[in-house]
Each structure stands twice: as structure tokens, then as C-alpha cells.
């Protein structure tokens, strides 16, 4: 059975801190790994990673994938209160279209 | 529409009643997904529709759950004889056609179902 495990489950930081979120996976026929941000209800897409070792970056957020060790990290630098959310990791398979999601990491940024 | 629209946003029902949840995907999106998110849990896949192909129902937890997609657009998720363990947020997502769009799903705000 496919597994997507995120850690930590939750963390609290202060504005300006840097956070690192982890996602490890065990899936057959891996195609891509995706990160989503869920602030209230609707998850919104952040990154899709397909190649190992290539960093994706968007502003203060960045992510990298290690296909050999089967994990990804999501970094948020200079955190702001607006970064408070649940961050979801998902893995997509080559031969189908379902995304398997992890349980998420809840990030709380205090002013 | 501009985004994926779901209704109702909140539904409270009594155990044993049937409920219908509606999803209106982004215009032109051929793929439509239903996921369920229980408190503190990740998203659990329920069902997938792609164009005119037979839907993938492999994630439906029991035969009380069913879904339809009419005319390749609006979808309805029906839960019959609801149980308390059905309480969750039901999220709908759609995706653009084409292999290049694989992975990126556009989610609705969800329907929060509470079964008393």
C-alpha cells in the first residue's frame, strides 16, 4: 500500500523564522510529488516536482525532491503570519491519476 | 466558472438520512475528483471522472456512496443512510485536460458534512 508520511505533524514559529517540512513516500510507479497549502478549506497548489535534485522556488518558498531517498522538503524562509496553514504533500502515480496525500503539517506563525 | 464551486458548504443531517453534495468544476476541465478529509487527516481519494471514460470508484468506502457526473460537467456525490463516521469535509477538484496538466488539481471550498 502506498504511503505518504509528513513530519512534523505541527509546529509553531515566530515571524522571521525559517521552517522545513518533510515528506517521505513509498509508492509504486512514482511520477511526481506535489505540495499544496490549505489555509481554510480549499488546498492551493504550490509546487510539482518530478526530477531529483532540482529546486523549485517561489518567493520565500522552495522545495526539492530526492528520488533516491524518497523524500521531499519544503522550506519557508522569513515566515509571516500569512504562512500559517496546513501544508499537504501528495504523490502522483505514473499509471493513474490519483494523488495520494499525506496527513499534512500544520504551521502556525506567531507575530 | 472562475473556480470549483461546491454546495452546500455545510450540511447537518441525522443518522440514516441521505445527502447529496454538488460540485461544479472549472469550465473546460475534463477531470473531476472527489476527496474526503476527516479532522486531522489527509485527503482520502473517493472517485475520479475523466471525460466519457468509466469513473474510477475504487476509493468509495462502501456501497452507500455513489457519484454521478452529468454532461461531463457537474457532479453529485450521494451518501445514503448516513452514519456518524461519514462526518467530514468532502472536497471536489478538477484538472485541465492534457498530460502537461497532470498533478495540479484545483480544489473547491468543500462541503462540511456533520451526521448527528
mmCIF file of C-alpha atoms in Angstrom, chain B residues 4 8 12 15-16 18 23 29-30 38-39 41 43-44 50 52 54 58 71-72 84-85 88 98 104 106 112:
data_model
loop_
_atom_site.group_PDB
_atom_site.id
_atom_site.type_symbol
_atom_site.label_atom_id
_atom_site.label_comp_id
_atom_site.label_asym_id
_atom_site.label_seq_id
_atom_site.Cartn_x
_atom_site.Cartn_y
_atom_site.Cartn_z
ATOM 1 C CA UNK B 4 -14.592 24.988 -8.499
ATOM 2 C CA UNK B 8 -23.833 23.090 0.272
ATOM 3 C CA UNK B 12 -26.010 18.810 9.177
ATOM 4 C CA UNK B 15 -28.067 9.450 11.039
ATOM 5 C CA UNK B 16 -29.837 7.354 8.443
ATOM 6 C CA UNK B 18 -29.484 10.543 2.550
ATOM 7 C CA UNK B 23 -19.618 20.049 -7.446
ATOM 8 C CA UNK B 29 -11.714 20.907 -17.029
ATOM 9 C CA UNK B 30 -12.278 17.324 -18.091
ATOM 10 C CA UNK B 38 -11.622 13.920 8.203
ATOM 11 C CA UNK B 39 -10.459 16.038 11.135
ATOM 12 C CA UNK B 41 -6.361 13.610 8.447
ATOM 13 C CA UNK B 43 -7.203 13.741 1.856
ATOM 14 C CA UNK B 44 -8.746 10.357 1.122
ATOM 15 C CA UNK B 50 -12.327 11.697 -16.838
ATOM 16 C CA UNK B 52 -16.570 9.931 -21.099
ATOM 17 C CA UNK B 54 -15.866 4.908 -16.877
ATOM 18 C CA UNK B 58 -12.045 2.400 -6.168
ATOM 19 C CA UNK B 71 -22.842 16.009 -19.286
ATOM 20 C CA UNK B 72 -19.167 15.931 -18.401
ATOM 21 C CA UNK B 84 -21.631 9.331 12.066
ATOM 22 C CA UNK B 85 -18.306 8.198 10.607
ATOM 23 C CA UNK B 88 -16.002 15.001 7.175
ATOM 24 C CA UNK B 98 -3.738 17.176 -21.320
ATOM 25 C CA UNK B 104 -2.166 20.195 -10.424
ATOM 26 C CA UNK B 106 -7.945 22.961 -8.458
ATOM 27 C CA UNK B 112 -18.658 20.033 5.551
#
